[in-house]
């Protein structure tokens, strides 16, 4: 099955989740970076508990503990400007693990698939603009630059079962979050856009490369787990794609 690419939705999610690049987090521990200037701080991990609007510092905040509520949404225990409480997951980027060797292994398969298409585009449409070469087809697109250093990957996105498997050797589309983590391990980062609590973005920064594999999940009404609806790969670390 192949689904059509949705450029408007893609752009919306990217603007919400990657509006700026956060400074590098501490190497050890669990840390949260606010993606909004102001967030609601609750006295308990419960949306019905007492709350107050708190201005967020543009820095990483220690998260000594995290819990899930009855709807399976995450809450983070924090201390902000002398105020202690809980932040819900939306509007937060959470630093979880280190660089991903599993994602780096998937990238090797990606390079082979991308080379095959560049050699014989077939159904892929090729265009050039501002030094970038773009290859697009129904359900997928990738961009590269070509220079003295050879081909450098800039950006890739797909919501197609077949293309995801072709590029990564595994079909991640429709995987649940536990299934993703069973295949790839602990993400480097996870985040939820402030206006879209049903969206979760798992970012796996590649070990040995300045690239990030991004897994986008969506929860439908009544679901306790989100499922993958898009897979992306981009140059740069989490939140700073160079495209």
mmCIF file of C-alpha atoms in Angstrom:
data_model
loop_
_atom_site.group_PDB
_atom_site.id
_atom_site.type_symbol
_atom_site.label_atom_id
_atom_site.label_comp_id
_atom_site.label_asym_id
_atom_site.label_seq_id
_atom_site.Cartn_x
_atom_site.Cartn_y
_atom_site.Cartn_z
ATOM 1 C CA UNK A 1 0.000 0.000 0.000
ATOM 2 C CA UNK A 2 1.297 3.496 -0.870
ATOM 3 C CA UNK A 3 -0.091 6.667 0.637
ATOM 4 C CA UNK A 4 0.207 10.098 -0.931
ATOM 5 C CA UNK A 5 2.685 12.496 0.622
ATOM 6 C CA UNK A 6 1.010 15.350 2.505
ATOM 7 C CA UNK A 7 3.305 18.401 2.173
ATOM 8 C CA UNK A 8 1.050 20.744 4.164
ATOM 9 C CA UNK A 9 0.831 18.386 7.148
ATOM 10 C CA UNK A 10 4.558 17.701 6.950
ATOM 11 C CA UNK A 11 5.362 21.405 7.005
ATOM 12 C CA UNK A 12 2.970 22.022 9.895
ATOM 13 C CA UNK A 13 4.517 19.313 12.057
ATOM 14 C CA UNK A 14 8.048 20.460 11.272
ATOM 15 C CA UNK A 15 7.259 24.071 12.100
ATOM 16 C CA UNK A 16 5.664 23.058 15.382
ATOM 17 C CA UNK A 17 8.392 20.681 16.478
ATOM 18 C CA UNK A 18 11.523 22.281 15.063
ATOM 19 C CA UNK A 19 11.034 26.031 15.325
ATOM 20 C CA UNK A 20 14.495 26.462 16.820
ATOM 21 C CA UNK A 21 17.522 24.432 17.781
ATOM 22 C CA UNK A 22 17.994 23.820 21.492
ATOM 23 C CA UNK A 23 21.467 23.955 23.029
ATOM 24 C CA UNK A 24 23.128 20.595 23.595
ATOM 25 C CA UNK A 25 21.712 18.797 26.674
ATOM 26 C CA UNK A 26 23.847 17.469 29.548
ATOM 27 C CA UNK A 27 25.355 14.105 28.680
ATOM 28 C CA UNK A 28 23.874 12.241 31.653
ATOM 29 C CA UNK A 29 20.384 12.063 33.101
ATOM 30 C CA UNK A 30 16.924 12.923 31.822
ATOM 31 C CA UNK A 31 16.336 16.523 30.766
ATOM 32 C CA UNK A 32 13.481 18.562 29.287
ATOM 33 C CA UNK A 33 13.689 21.527 26.939
ATOM 34 C CA UNK A 34 10.569 23.767 26.690
ATOM 35 C CA UNK A 35 9.454 24.394 23.104
ATOM 36 C CA UNK A 36 7.209 27.277 24.221
ATOM 37 C CA UNK A 37 7.943 30.504 26.110
ATOM 38 C CA UNK A 38 5.154 29.763 28.614
ATOM 39 C CA UNK A 39 3.731 26.416 29.785
ATOM 40 C CA UNK A 40 1.207 25.294 32.391
ATOM 41 C CA UNK A 41 2.761 23.820 35.548
ATOM 42 C CA UNK A 42 0.478 21.464 37.510
ATOM 43 C CA UNK A 43 0.706 20.485 41.188
ATOM 44 C CA UNK A 44 0.065 16.834 40.227
ATOM 45 C CA UNK A 45 0.431 14.703 37.090
ATOM 46 C CA UNK A 46 -3.231 15.397 36.435
ATOM 47 C CA UNK A 47 -4.851 17.965 34.142
ATOM 48 C CA UNK A 48 -7.556 18.585 36.758
ATOM 49 C CA UNK A 49 -5.079 19.548 39.506
ATOM 50 C CA UNK A 50 -4.247 23.135 40.448
ATOM 51 C CA UNK A 51 -2.051 24.883 37.890
ATOM 52 C CA UNK A 52 -0.347 28.124 36.962
ATOM 53 C CA UNK A 53 1.214 29.579 33.842
ATOM 54 C CA UNK A 54 4.998 29.708 34.181
ATOM 55 C CA UNK A 55 7.504 31.412 31.929
ATOM 56 C CA UNK A 56 9.964 28.810 30.705
ATOM 57 C CA UNK A 57 13.731 29.318 30.650
ATOM 58 C CA UNK A 58 15.381 28.593 27.302
ATOM 59 C CA UNK A 59 17.587 25.897 28.765
ATOM 60 C CA UNK A 60 17.467 22.218 29.690
ATOM 61 C CA UNK A 61 15.575 21.435 32.903
ATOM 62 C CA UNK A 62 16.318 18.374 35.013
ATOM 63 C CA UNK A 63 13.557 15.726 35.044
ATOM 64 C CA UNK A 64 14.129 13.488 38.083
ATOM 65 C CA UNK A 65 10.994 11.463 37.330
ATOM 66 C CA UNK A 66 8.351 10.929 34.653
ATOM 67 C CA UNK A 67 4.991 9.144 34.914
ATOM 68 C CA UNK A 68 2.084 8.265 32.652
ATOM 69 C CA UNK A 69 -1.501 9.199 33.502
ATOM 70 C CA UNK A 70 -4.631 7.096 33.012
ATOM 71 C CA UNK A 71 -4.703 8.069 29.314
ATOM 72 C CA UNK A 72 -1.078 6.958 28.877
ATOM 73 C CA UNK A 73 0.246 10.501 28.381
ATOM 74 C CA UNK A 74 3.586 11.468 29.897
ATOM 75 C CA UNK A 75 4.127 13.971 32.708
ATOM 76 C CA UNK A 76 7.511 15.360 33.788
ATOM 77 C CA UNK A 77 8.464 16.342 37.329
ATOM 78 C CA UNK A 78 10.415 19.637 37.220
ATOM 79 C CA UNK A 79 11.532 22.638 39.243
ATOM 80 C CA UNK A 80 11.208 25.897 37.298
ATOM 81 C CA UNK A 81 12.180 29.273 38.745
ATOM 82 C CA UNK A 82 11.738 27.932 42.270
ATOM 83 C CA UNK A 83 8.343 26.389 41.480
ATOM 84 C CA UNK A 84 7.998 22.616 41.681
ATOM 85 C CA UNK A 85 5.361 20.711 39.741
ATOM 86 C CA UNK A 86 4.493 18.631 36.694
ATOM 87 C CA UNK A 87 4.584 19.486 32.998
ATOM 88 C CA UNK A 88 2.498 17.501 30.480
ATOM 89 C CA UNK A 89 4.326 16.113 27.468
ATOM 90 C CA UNK A 90 3.058 18.574 24.851
ATOM 91 C CA UNK A 91 5.435 21.463 24.291
ATOM 92 C CA UNK A 92 8.414 19.538 25.704
ATOM 93 C CA UNK A 93 11.476 17.951 24.108
ATOM 94 C CA UNK A 94 12.815 15.220 26.394
ATOM 95 C CA UNK A 95 16.418 14.080 26.253
ATOM 96 C CA UNK A 96 16.372 10.310 26.786
ATOM 97 C CA UNK A 97 19.412 8.460 25.475
ATOM 98 C CA UNK A 98 22.632 8.789 23.541
ATOM 99 C CA UNK A 99 23.492 8.445 19.858
ATOM 100 C CA UNK A 100 21.851 5.508 18.119
ATOM 101 C CA UNK A 101 23.904 2.679 16.605
ATOM 102 C CA UNK A 102 20.690 1.047 15.363
ATOM 103 C CA UNK A 103 19.744 4.156 13.384
ATOM 104 C CA UNK A 104 23.289 4.317 11.987
ATOM 105 C CA UNK A 105 22.874 0.733 10.761
ATOM 106 C CA UNK A 106 19.591 1.632 9.032
ATOM 107 C CA UNK A 107 21.359 4.548 7.348
ATOM 108 C CA UNK A 108 23.754 2.167 5.603
ATOM 109 C CA UNK A 109 20.783 0.491 3.954
ATOM 110 C CA UNK A 110 19.340 3.919 3.129
ATOM 111 C CA UNK A 111 22.504 4.966 1.268
ATOM 112 C CA UNK A 112 22.394 1.841 -0.919
ATOM 113 C CA UNK A 113 18.732 2.433 -1.811
ATOM 114 C CA UNK A 114 19.300 6.117 -2.509
ATOM 115 C CA UNK A 115 22.244 5.326 -4.810
ATOM 116 C CA UNK A 116 20.145 2.865 -6.812
ATOM 117 C CA UNK A 117 17.469 5.498 -7.388
ATOM 118 C CA UNK A 118 19.982 8.191 -8.303
ATOM 119 C CA UNK A 119 21.493 5.819 -10.882
ATOM 120 C CA UNK A 120 18.103 4.804 -12.287
ATOM 121 C CA UNK A 121 15.315 7.178 -11.148
ATOM 122 C CA UNK A 122 12.530 5.278 -12.916
ATOM 123 C CA UNK A 123 9.259 6.504 -11.340
ATOM 124 C CA UNK A 124 11.060 9.202 -9.340
ATOM 125 C CA UNK A 125 10.839 12.817 -10.584
ATOM 126 C CA UNK A 126 14.128 14.749 -10.437
ATOM 127 C CA UNK A 127 14.406 18.531 -9.976
ATOM 128 C CA UNK A 128 17.122 20.995 -8.941
ATOM 129 C CA UNK A 129 16.934 24.256 -7.005
ATOM 130 C CA UNK A 130 19.361 26.312 -4.902
ATOM 131 C CA UNK A 131 22.077 23.667 -5.075
ATOM 132 C CA UNK A 132 19.768 20.848 -3.979
ATOM 133 C CA UNK A 133 18.690 17.899 -6.106
ATOM 134 C CA UNK A 134 15.266 16.576 -5.179
ATOM 135 C CA UNK A 135 13.869 13.137 -6.040
ATOM 136 C CA UNK A 136 10.152 12.676 -5.444
ATOM 137 C CA UNK A 137 7.516 10.018 -6.023
ATOM 138 C CA UNK A 138 4.114 9.111 -4.639
ATOM 139 C CA UNK A 139 4.624 8.800 -0.873
ATOM 140 C CA UNK A 140 8.274 9.853 -0.588
ATOM 141 C CA UNK A 141 10.883 12.491 -1.327
ATOM 142 C CA UNK A 142 14.602 12.964 -0.683
ATOM 143 C CA UNK A 143 17.083 15.790 -1.223
ATOM 144 C CA UNK A 144 20.839 15.660 -1.679
ATOM 145 C CA UNK A 145 23.695 17.976 -2.513
ATOM 146 C CA UNK A 146 26.460 16.987 -4.910
ATOM 147 C CA UNK A 147 29.926 18.524 -4.785
ATOM 148 C CA UNK A 148 33.606 17.810 -4.370
ATOM 149 C CA UNK A 149 32.861 15.598 -1.366
ATOM 150 C CA UNK A 150 30.411 13.573 -3.419
ATOM 151 C CA UNK A 151 26.740 13.106 -2.531
ATOM 152 C CA UNK A 152 25.587 14.371 0.859
ATOM 153 C CA UNK A 153 22.160 13.521 2.242
ATOM 154 C CA UNK A 154 20.032 16.480 3.321
ATOM 155 C CA UNK A 155 16.476 15.261 3.878
ATOM 156 C CA UNK A 156 14.205 12.244 3.337
ATOM 157 C CA UNK A 157 10.562 11.648 4.163
ATOM 158 C CA UNK A 158 8.075 8.865 3.496
ATOM 159 C CA UNK A 159 4.697 7.591 4.626
ATOM 160 C CA UNK A 160 4.806 4.590 2.276
ATOM 161 C CA UNK A 161 5.115 1.045 3.588
ATOM 162 C CA UNK A 162 7.021 -0.162 0.532
ATOM 163 C CA UNK A 163 9.425 2.751 0.325
ATOM 164 C CA UNK A 164 10.197 2.655 4.044
ATOM 165 C CA UNK A 165 11.179 -0.992 3.678
ATOM 166 C CA UNK A 166 13.129 -0.307 0.475
ATOM 167 C CA UNK A 167 15.206 2.431 2.109
ATOM 168 C CA UNK A 168 15.656 1.116 5.636
ATOM 169 C CA UNK A 169 15.193 -2.631 5.250
ATOM 170 C CA UNK A 170 12.272 -2.498 7.677
ATOM 171 C CA UNK A 171 8.719 -1.221 7.371
ATOM 172 C CA UNK A 172 8.217 1.069 10.363
ATOM 173 C CA UNK A 173 4.897 2.531 9.173
ATOM 174 C CA UNK A 174 2.043 1.592 11.562
ATOM 175 C CA UNK A 175 4.475 0.339 14.231
ATOM 176 C CA UNK A 176 3.451 1.164 17.802
ATOM 177 C CA UNK A 177 5.937 2.987 20.026
ATOM 178 C CA UNK A 178 6.884 -0.226 21.895
ATOM 179 C CA UNK A 179 7.543 -1.910 18.541
ATOM 180 C CA UNK A 180 9.725 0.983 17.394
ATOM 181 C CA UNK A 181 11.749 0.875 20.581
ATOM 182 C CA UNK A 182 12.118 -2.906 20.372
ATOM 183 C CA UNK A 183 13.767 -2.430 16.953
ATOM 184 C CA UNK A 184 15.732 0.785 17.540
ATOM 185 C CA UNK A 185 16.195 1.014 21.305
ATOM 186 C CA UNK A 186 15.946 4.201 23.354
ATOM 187 C CA UNK A 187 15.465 7.418 21.331
ATOM 188 C CA UNK A 188 17.932 10.255 21.752
ATOM 189 C CA UNK A 189 14.963 12.623 22.134
ATOM 190 C CA UNK A 190 11.179 12.533 22.170
ATOM 191 C CA UNK A 191 8.809 15.458 21.863
ATOM 192 C CA UNK A 192 5.202 16.448 21.365
ATOM 193 C CA UNK A 193 4.145 19.678 19.615
ATOM 194 C CA UNK A 194 2.282 21.995 21.984
ATOM 195 C CA UNK A 195 -0.904 22.180 19.886
ATOM 196 C CA UNK A 196 -0.860 18.481 18.948
ATOM 197 C CA UNK A 197 -0.797 16.260 22.063
ATOM 198 C CA UNK A 198 -1.737 13.268 19.881
ATOM 199 C CA UNK A 199 1.626 13.499 18.053
ATOM 200 C CA UNK A 200 4.879 12.013 19.345
ATOM 201 C CA UNK A 201 8.215 12.443 17.577
ATOM 202 C CA UNK A 202 11.011 10.014 18.421
ATOM 203 C CA UNK A 203 14.425 11.255 17.302
ATOM 204 C CA UNK A 204 17.366 8.890 16.942
ATOM 205 C CA UNK A 205 20.592 10.818 16.364
ATOM 206 C CA UNK A 206 22.942 8.640 14.341
ATOM 207 C CA UNK A 207 26.067 7.359 16.034
ATOM 208 C CA UNK A 208 29.114 8.679 14.187
ATOM 209 C CA UNK A 209 27.169 11.077 11.932
ATOM 210 C CA UNK A 210 25.547 14.470 12.219
ATOM 211 C CA UNK A 211 22.171 13.105 11.134
ATOM 212 C CA UNK A 212 18.847 12.283 12.787
ATOM 213 C CA UNK A 213 16.255 9.593 12.077
ATOM 214 C CA UNK A 214 12.839 10.944 13.061
ATOM 215 C CA UNK A 215 9.840 8.673 13.718
ATOM 216 C CA UNK A 216 6.478 10.488 13.780
ATOM 217 C CA UNK A 217 3.580 8.813 15.583
ATOM 218 C CA UNK A 218 -0.079 9.747 15.898
ATOM 219 C CA UNK A 219 -2.713 8.595 18.405
ATOM 220 C CA UNK A 220 -6.282 8.287 17.164
ATOM 221 C CA UNK A 221 -9.281 8.769 19.472
ATOM 222 C CA UNK A 222 -9.551 5.901 21.929
ATOM 223 C CA UNK A 223 -6.022 4.589 21.322
ATOM 224 C CA UNK A 224 -3.597 4.205 24.212
ATOM 225 C CA UNK A 225 -0.576 4.044 21.893
ATOM 226 C CA UNK A 226 0.350 6.050 18.834
ATOM 227 C CA UNK A 227 1.388 4.407 15.581
ATOM 228 C CA UNK A 228 3.999 5.542 13.068
ATOM 229 C CA UNK A 229 2.612 7.527 10.134
ATOM 230 C CA UNK A 230 5.831 9.057 8.774
ATOM 231 C CA UNK A 231 9.574 8.407 8.843
ATOM 232 C CA UNK A 232 12.147 11.126 8.169
ATOM 233 C CA UNK A 233 15.909 11.419 7.983
ATOM 234 C CA UNK A 234 17.719 14.743 8.001
ATOM 235 C CA UNK A 235 21.156 16.298 8.299
ATOM 236 C CA UNK A 236 21.737 17.865 11.712
ATOM 237 C CA UNK A 237 20.795 16.959 15.252
ATOM 238 C CA UNK A 238 17.282 16.968 16.694
ATOM 239 C CA UNK A 239 15.322 20.080 15.786
ATOM 240 C CA UNK A 240 17.825 21.565 13.348
ATOM 241 C CA UNK A 241 17.255 19.961 9.948
ATOM 242 C CA UNK A 242 19.400 21.639 7.281
ATOM 243 C CA UNK A 243 16.884 21.690 4.445
#
